[in-house]
Amino acid sequence: MKNIPLVDLKAGFNPIKDEIMKAVGDVLSGMNLYLGPNCQAFETEFAPYCKTEYAIGVGSGTEAIQFSLMAYGVESGDEVITSPHTFFATAEAIVAVGAKPVFVDIDPLTYTISPEGIRENITRKTKAIIPVHMYGQAADMEPIQQISKRYGIPIIEDSCQAHGALYKGEKAGSLGDAGCFSFYFTKNLGGYGESGMVTTNNSAIADKIRLYRNHGHKSKFEHSVFGYNGRLDEIQAAILRVKLKYLDESNNKRTTVAERYNSLLKDIPLILPQEVSDRKHAYHLYVIRSVRRDKLQEYLNNVGIGTGIHYRTPVHLQPAAKVLGYKEGDFPEVEAACSEILSLPMYPELELDEQEYIAEKIKEFYSL
Ligand SMILES: *Cc1c(COP(=O)(O)O)cnc(C)c1O
């Protein structure tokens, strides 16, 4: 029996171990830990990667979203439109600034927010739209950009799963007014701790986020706003600078893994991920759908194959979201997806023979 995890962090670390150890060692030798040279260098490297003017390193993807909302003036009493099919943090950041998440259903093909749903939910209180580039595939941004323009509402992209993804040739993180990235260790670009980044072309927004992340420090003894301890950690920045050099290569390997799954699984009665022709999927996750999902997961688990569910309960049905007043049945596409989705092992180093084993076991399950 093989043992194949959902994600294999060691397989990603081993080939670059010496480079990472040196980068971390250099930081510790220099002890320049406070928004140091690696933090600054990583920002100036990540911005052009995303084809934006500015990138501001922060403490997490959640903070990236929160600070972006604050920078655009979103506050108590405002509404922010997003998808309930996301990691909980998207909604958390909205609630953290005192605003109300307004959820809309997804396009079931891509698992990303329905532009039509956004249009129907715009009110005078809507102060931001947060599309989530779910699993690594960009949301349908063109109609969302049109809505944004028409109503003057900023788009804050949740790009936390979509480092390097493209929409009509443009990078995730450059498709709205601010792009929010997480470098949590399982992401396509992941550190070995917590960190995040905001990308933007707006210098005033970039300046505000620099204040919010660092206690509102304008100068050493002057705090111009009430901010947060939300800086990018220097050790993470040093690690991420090494890993950024390999991001495109590792994303290409993810594409290869996805293509191999597509061909290995094509004759099995499953729904496979749909990559829309005008987009480049970053394959943060490879998510299939099965009406017998829970049984399939258990079967795979018993033969040494790790899987995940991203996510089992949509945000609007979480206990914490009760106060928002949503109920079961509000978002049929999201709810149907949540009961059928299953994430198969996905990481750049996944080997063909391992994928053949996974496909064989899935076939076996369906032949029972
Ligand atoms: C990971 C993730 C976040 C949060 O990022 P953290 O760095 O863990 O705070 C937000 N949104 C989505 C879609 C994510 O996948």
PDB file of C-alpha atoms in Angstrom, residues 192-366:
ATOM      1  CA  TYR A 192       7.204  28.211   6.802  1.00  0.00           C
ATOM      2  CA  GLY A 193       5.037  30.331   9.055  1.00  0.00           C
ATOM      3  CA  GLU A 194       2.421  33.028   8.604  1.00  0.00           C
ATOM      4  CA  SER A 195       2.545  35.911   6.137  1.00  0.00           C
ATOM      5  CA  GLY A 196       0.627  37.692   3.410  1.00  0.00           C
ATOM      6  CA  MET A 197       0.730  40.502   0.859  1.00  0.00           C
ATOM      7  CA  VAL A 198      -1.450  43.163  -0.726  1.00  0.00           C
ATOM      8  CA  THR A 199      -0.853  44.150  -4.351  1.00  0.00           C
ATOM      9  CA  THR A 200      -2.206  47.386  -5.830  1.00  0.00           C
ATOM     10  CA  ASN A 201      -1.553  50.114  -8.386  1.00  0.00           C
ATOM     11  CA  ASN A 202      -2.902  52.797  -6.047  1.00  0.00           C
ATOM     12  CA  SER A 203      -0.133  54.583  -4.130  1.00  0.00           C
ATOM     13  CA  ALA A 204      -2.491  56.151  -1.572  1.00  0.00           C
ATOM     14  CA  ILE A 205      -3.939  52.710  -0.764  1.00  0.00           C
ATOM     15  CA  ALA A 206      -0.422  51.267  -0.509  1.00  0.00           C
ATOM     16  CA  ASP A 207       0.547  54.039   1.942  1.00  0.00           C
ATOM     17  CA  LYS A 208      -2.491  53.374   4.113  1.00  0.00           C
ATOM     18  CA  ILE A 209      -1.775  49.660   4.276  1.00  0.00           C
ATOM     19  CA  ARG A 210       1.821  50.412   5.300  1.00  0.00           C
ATOM     20  CA  LEU A 211       0.395  52.395   8.214  1.00  0.00           C
ATOM     21  CA  TYR A 212      -2.180  49.777   9.252  1.00  0.00           C
ATOM     22  CA  ARG A 213       0.348  46.954   9.264  1.00  0.00           C
ATOM     23  CA  ASN A 214       2.713  48.824  11.556  1.00  0.00           C
ATOM     24  CA  HIS A 215       0.789  50.470  14.419  1.00  0.00           C
ATOM     25  CA  GLY A 216       0.038  53.518  12.308  1.00  0.00           C
ATOM     26  CA  HIS A 217       3.725  54.505  12.475  1.00  0.00           C
ATOM     27  CA  LYS A 218       4.306  57.500  10.263  1.00  0.00           C
ATOM     28  CA  SER A 219       7.719  58.072  11.800  1.00  0.00           C
ATOM     29  CA  LYS A 220       9.400  56.574  14.815  1.00  0.00           C
ATOM     30  CA  PHE A 221       7.395  58.392  17.477  1.00  0.00           C
ATOM     31  CA  GLU A 222       4.349  59.423  15.497  1.00  0.00           C
ATOM     32  CA  HIS A 223       1.304  57.187  15.116  1.00  0.00           C
ATOM     33  CA  SER A 224      -1.028  58.770  12.604  1.00  0.00           C
ATOM     34  CA  VAL A 225      -3.804  56.145  12.810  1.00  0.00           C
ATOM     35  CA  PHE A 226      -4.775  53.259  15.078  1.00  0.00           C
ATOM     36  CA  GLY A 227      -3.330  50.292  13.268  1.00  0.00           C
ATOM     37  CA  TYR A 228      -2.189  46.759  14.010  1.00  0.00           C
ATOM     38  CA  ASN A 229       0.832  44.588  14.565  1.00  0.00           C
ATOM     39  CA  GLY A 230       0.554  43.166  11.045  1.00  0.00           C
ATOM     40  CA  ARG A 231       4.036  43.228   9.560  1.00  0.00           C
ATOM     41  CA  LEU A 232       5.611  40.721   7.199  1.00  0.00           C
ATOM     42  CA  ASP A 233       8.130  38.644   9.134  1.00  0.00           C
ATOM     43  CA  GLU A 234      11.715  38.994   7.904  1.00  0.00           C
ATOM     44  CA  ILE A 235      12.474  35.256   8.080  1.00  0.00           C
ATOM     45  CA  GLN A 236       9.342  34.431   6.082  1.00  0.00           C
ATOM     46  CA  ALA A 237      10.297  37.107   3.533  1.00  0.00           C
ATOM     47  CA  ALA A 238      13.751  35.553   3.110  1.00  0.00           C
ATOM     48  CA  ILE A 239      12.196  32.095   2.588  1.00  0.00           C
ATOM     49  CA  LEU A 240       9.575  33.433   0.182  1.00  0.00           C
ATOM     50  CA  ARG A 241      12.190  35.239  -1.931  1.00  0.00           C
ATOM     51  CA  VAL A 242      13.852  31.870  -2.548  1.00  0.00           C
ATOM     52  CA  LYS A 243      10.527  30.179  -3.285  1.00  0.00           C
ATOM     53  CA  LEU A 244       9.253  32.936  -5.591  1.00  0.00           C
ATOM     54  CA  LYS A 245      12.045  32.082  -8.037  1.00  0.00           C
ATOM     55  CA  TYR A 246      10.539  28.598  -8.406  1.00  0.00           C
ATOM     56  CA  LEU A 247       6.855  29.557  -8.386  1.00  0.00           C
ATOM     57  CA  ASP A 248       6.248  29.410 -12.134  1.00  0.00           C
ATOM     58  CA  GLU A 249       8.120  26.132 -12.412  1.00  0.00           C
ATOM     59  CA  SER A 250       6.159  24.595  -9.544  1.00  0.00           C
ATOM     60  CA  ASN A 251       2.856  25.914 -10.941  1.00  0.00           C
ATOM     61  CA  ASN A 252       3.729  24.285 -14.272  1.00  0.00           C
ATOM     62  CA  LYS A 253       4.298  21.022 -12.434  1.00  0.00           C
ATOM     63  CA  ARG A 254       0.875  21.409 -10.839  1.00  0.00           C
ATOM     64  CA  THR A 255      -0.580  21.804 -14.330  1.00  0.00           C
ATOM     65  CA  THR A 256       1.111  18.569 -15.380  1.00  0.00           C
ATOM     66  CA  VAL A 257      -0.300  16.809 -12.322  1.00  0.00           C
ATOM     67  CA  ALA A 258      -3.782  18.155 -13.149  1.00  0.00           C
ATOM     68  CA  GLU A 259      -3.535  17.068 -16.784  1.00  0.00           C
ATOM     69  CA  ARG A 260      -2.473  13.581 -15.750  1.00  0.00           C
ATOM     70  CA  TYR A 261      -5.457  13.341 -13.392  1.00  0.00           C
ATOM     71  CA  ASN A 262      -7.755  14.581 -16.170  1.00  0.00           C
ATOM     72  CA  SER A 263      -6.691  11.766 -18.442  1.00  0.00           C
ATOM     73  CA  LEU A 264      -6.461   9.054 -15.762  1.00  0.00           C
ATOM     74  CA  LEU A 265      -9.926   9.837 -14.372  1.00  0.00           C
ATOM     75  CA  LYS A 266     -11.811  10.648 -17.568  1.00  0.00           C
ATOM     76  CA  ASP A 267     -13.845   7.430 -17.774  1.00  0.00           C
ATOM     77  CA  ILE A 268     -14.987   7.482 -14.163  1.00  0.00           C
ATOM     78  CA  PRO A 269     -18.418   8.988 -13.336  1.00  0.00           C
ATOM     79  CA  LEU A 270     -16.958  11.988 -11.541  1.00  0.00           C
ATOM     80  CA  ILE A 271     -17.006  15.703 -12.271  1.00  0.00           C
ATOM     81  CA  LEU A 272     -13.452  16.886 -12.862  1.00  0.00           C
ATOM     82  CA  PRO A 273     -12.178  20.473 -12.503  1.00  0.00           C
ATOM     83  CA  GLN A 274     -13.163  22.651 -15.458  1.00  0.00           C
ATOM     84  CA  GLU A 275     -10.421  24.999 -16.615  1.00  0.00           C
ATOM     85  CA  VAL A 276     -12.056  27.832 -18.546  1.00  0.00           C
ATOM     86  CA  SER A 277     -10.243  28.564 -21.822  1.00  0.00           C
ATOM     87  CA  ASP A 278      -9.590  32.256 -21.067  1.00  0.00           C
ATOM     88  CA  ARG A 279      -7.904  31.427 -17.737  1.00  0.00           C
ATOM     89  CA  LYS A 280      -4.807  29.705 -16.428  1.00  0.00           C
ATOM     90  CA  HIS A 281      -5.671  27.659 -13.360  1.00  0.00           C
ATOM     91  CA  ALA A 282      -2.954  27.629 -10.685  1.00  0.00           C
ATOM     92  CA  TYR A 283      -4.213  24.278  -9.296  1.00  0.00           C
ATOM     93  CA  HIS A 284      -3.788  25.115  -5.659  1.00  0.00           C
ATOM     94  CA  LEU A 285      -6.217  22.229  -5.263  1.00  0.00           C
ATOM     95  CA  TYR A 286      -7.502  19.542  -7.610  1.00  0.00           C
ATOM     96  CA  VAL A 287     -11.159  19.191  -6.679  1.00  0.00           C
ATOM     97  CA  ILE A 288     -13.450  16.489  -8.030  1.00  0.00           C
ATOM     98  CA  ARG A 289     -17.156  16.024  -7.365  1.00  0.00           C
ATOM     99  CA  SER A 290     -18.841  12.785  -6.466  1.00  0.00           C
ATOM    100  CA  VAL A 291     -22.350  12.142  -5.184  1.00  0.00           C
ATOM    101  CA  ARG A 292     -20.789   9.401  -3.030  1.00  0.00           C
ATOM    102  CA  ARG A 293     -18.102  11.728  -1.729  1.00  0.00           C
ATOM    103  CA  ASP A 294     -17.965  10.646   1.927  1.00  0.00           C
ATOM    104  CA  LYS A 295     -17.773   6.937   1.051  1.00  0.00           C
ATOM    105  CA  LEU A 296     -15.121   7.627  -1.579  1.00  0.00           C
ATOM    106  CA  GLN A 297     -13.056   9.640   0.888  1.00  0.00           C
ATOM    107  CA  GLU A 298     -13.228   6.871   3.452  1.00  0.00           C
ATOM    108  CA  TYR A 299     -12.262   4.284   0.832  1.00  0.00           C
ATOM    109  CA  LEU A 300      -9.247   6.300  -0.280  1.00  0.00           C
ATOM    110  CA  ASN A 301      -8.217   6.957   3.287  1.00  0.00           C
ATOM    111  CA  ASN A 302      -8.190   3.210   3.955  1.00  0.00           C
ATOM    112  CA  VAL A 303      -5.784   2.624   1.071  1.00  0.00           C
ATOM    113  CA  GLY A 304      -3.320   5.338   2.118  1.00  0.00           C
ATOM    114  CA  ILE A 305      -4.553   8.246   0.024  1.00  0.00           C
ATOM    115  CA  GLY A 306      -4.971  11.566   1.800  1.00  0.00           C
ATOM    116  CA  THR A 307      -7.819  13.803   0.630  1.00  0.00           C
ATOM    117  CA  GLY A 308      -9.456  16.999   1.839  1.00  0.00           C
ATOM    118  CA  ILE A 309     -12.751  18.874   1.643  1.00  0.00           C
ATOM    119  CA  HIS A 310     -12.475  22.572   0.879  1.00  0.00           C
ATOM    120  CA  TYR A 311     -14.841  23.208   2.497  1.00  0.00           C
ATOM    121  CA  ARG A 312     -17.430  20.940   4.096  1.00  0.00           C
ATOM    122  CA  THR A 313     -19.702  23.634   5.513  1.00  0.00           C
ATOM    123  CA  PRO A 314     -20.178  26.872   3.576  1.00  0.00           C
ATOM    124  CA  VAL A 315     -19.524  30.078   5.465  1.00  0.00           C
ATOM    125  CA  HIS A 316     -23.209  31.111   5.614  1.00  0.00           C
ATOM    126  CA  LEU A 317     -24.073  27.911   7.513  1.00  0.00           C
ATOM    127  CA  GLN A 318     -21.239  28.128  10.046  1.00  0.00           C
ATOM    128  CA  PRO A 319     -22.383  28.621  13.640  1.00  0.00           C
ATOM    129  CA  ALA A 320     -20.561  31.969  13.773  1.00  0.00           C
ATOM    130  CA  ALA A 321     -22.554  33.236  10.785  1.00  0.00           C
ATOM    131  CA  LYS A 322     -25.943  32.714  12.488  1.00  0.00           C
ATOM    132  CA  VAL A 323     -26.062  36.413  13.300  1.00  0.00           C
ATOM    133  CA  LEU A 324     -26.113  37.186   9.566  1.00  0.00           C
ATOM    134  CA  GLY A 325     -29.487  35.488   9.205  1.00  0.00           C
ATOM    135  CA  TYR A 326     -28.814  33.085   6.365  1.00  0.00           C
ATOM    136  CA  LYS A 327     -30.334  29.613   6.248  1.00  0.00           C
ATOM    137  CA  GLU A 328     -29.967  26.308   4.466  1.00  0.00           C
ATOM    138  CA  GLY A 329     -31.180  26.552   0.890  1.00  0.00           C
ATOM    139  CA  ASP A 330     -30.066  30.165   0.384  1.00  0.00           C
ATOM    140  CA  PHE A 331     -27.221  29.230  -1.984  1.00  0.00           C
ATOM    141  CA  PRO A 332     -28.123  25.963  -3.737  1.00  0.00           C
ATOM    142  CA  GLU A 333     -25.005  25.769  -5.935  1.00  0.00           C
ATOM    143  CA  VAL A 334     -22.668  26.310  -3.004  1.00  0.00           C
ATOM    144  CA  GLU A 335     -24.515  23.827  -0.815  1.00  0.00           C
ATOM    145  CA  ALA A 336     -24.597  21.166  -3.526  1.00  0.00           C
ATOM    146  CA  ALA A 337     -20.885  21.644  -4.154  1.00  0.00           C
ATOM    147  CA  CYS A 338     -20.027  21.397  -0.456  1.00  0.00           C
ATOM    148  CA  SER A 339     -21.696  17.990  -0.208  1.00  0.00           C
ATOM    149  CA  GLU A 340     -19.875  16.540  -3.244  1.00  0.00           C
ATOM    150  CA  ILE A 341     -16.401  18.103  -3.461  1.00  0.00           C
ATOM    151  CA  LEU A 342     -13.247  16.170  -2.697  1.00  0.00           C
ATOM    152  CA  SER A 343      -9.672  17.453  -2.995  1.00  0.00           C
ATOM    153  CA  LEU A 344      -7.241  14.828  -4.286  1.00  0.00           C
ATOM    154  CA  PRO A 345      -3.517  14.894  -3.471  1.00  0.00           C
ATOM    155  CA  MET A 346      -2.027  17.905  -5.287  1.00  0.00           C
ATOM    156  CA  TYR A 347       1.532  19.163  -5.051  1.00  0.00           C
ATOM    157  CA  PRO A 348       4.221  19.788  -7.682  1.00  0.00           C
ATOM    158  CA  GLU A 349       6.267  16.707  -6.787  1.00  0.00           C
ATOM    159  CA  LEU A 350       3.393  14.207  -7.072  1.00  0.00           C
ATOM    160  CA  GLU A 351       4.621  11.364  -9.314  1.00  0.00           C
ATOM    161  CA  LEU A 352       2.843   9.665 -12.207  1.00  0.00           C
ATOM    162  CA  ASP A 353       2.905   6.243 -10.530  1.00  0.00           C
ATOM    163  CA  GLU A 354       1.312   7.733  -7.434  1.00  0.00           C
ATOM    164  CA  GLN A 355      -1.439   9.266  -9.552  1.00  0.00           C
ATOM    165  CA  GLU A 356      -1.939   5.941 -11.342  1.00  0.00           C
ATOM    166  CA  TYR A 357      -2.393   4.314  -7.940  1.00  0.00           C
ATOM    167  CA  ILE A 358      -4.926   6.981  -6.923  1.00  0.00           C
ATOM    168  CA  ALA A 359      -6.860   6.546 -10.195  1.00  0.00           C
ATOM    169  CA  GLU A 360      -6.803   2.764  -9.835  1.00  0.00           C
ATOM    170  CA  LYS A 361      -8.236   3.001  -6.322  1.00  0.00           C
ATOM    171  CA  ILE A 362     -10.962   5.429  -7.418  1.00  0.00           C
ATOM    172  CA  LYS A 363     -11.871   3.044 -10.255  1.00  0.00           C
ATOM    173  CA  GLU A 364     -11.930   0.180  -7.792  1.00  0.00           C
ATOM    174  CA  PHE A 365     -14.345   2.136  -5.572  1.00  0.00           C
ATOM    175  CA  TYR A 366     -16.679   2.762  -8.497  1.00  0.00           C
TER     176      TYR A 366
END
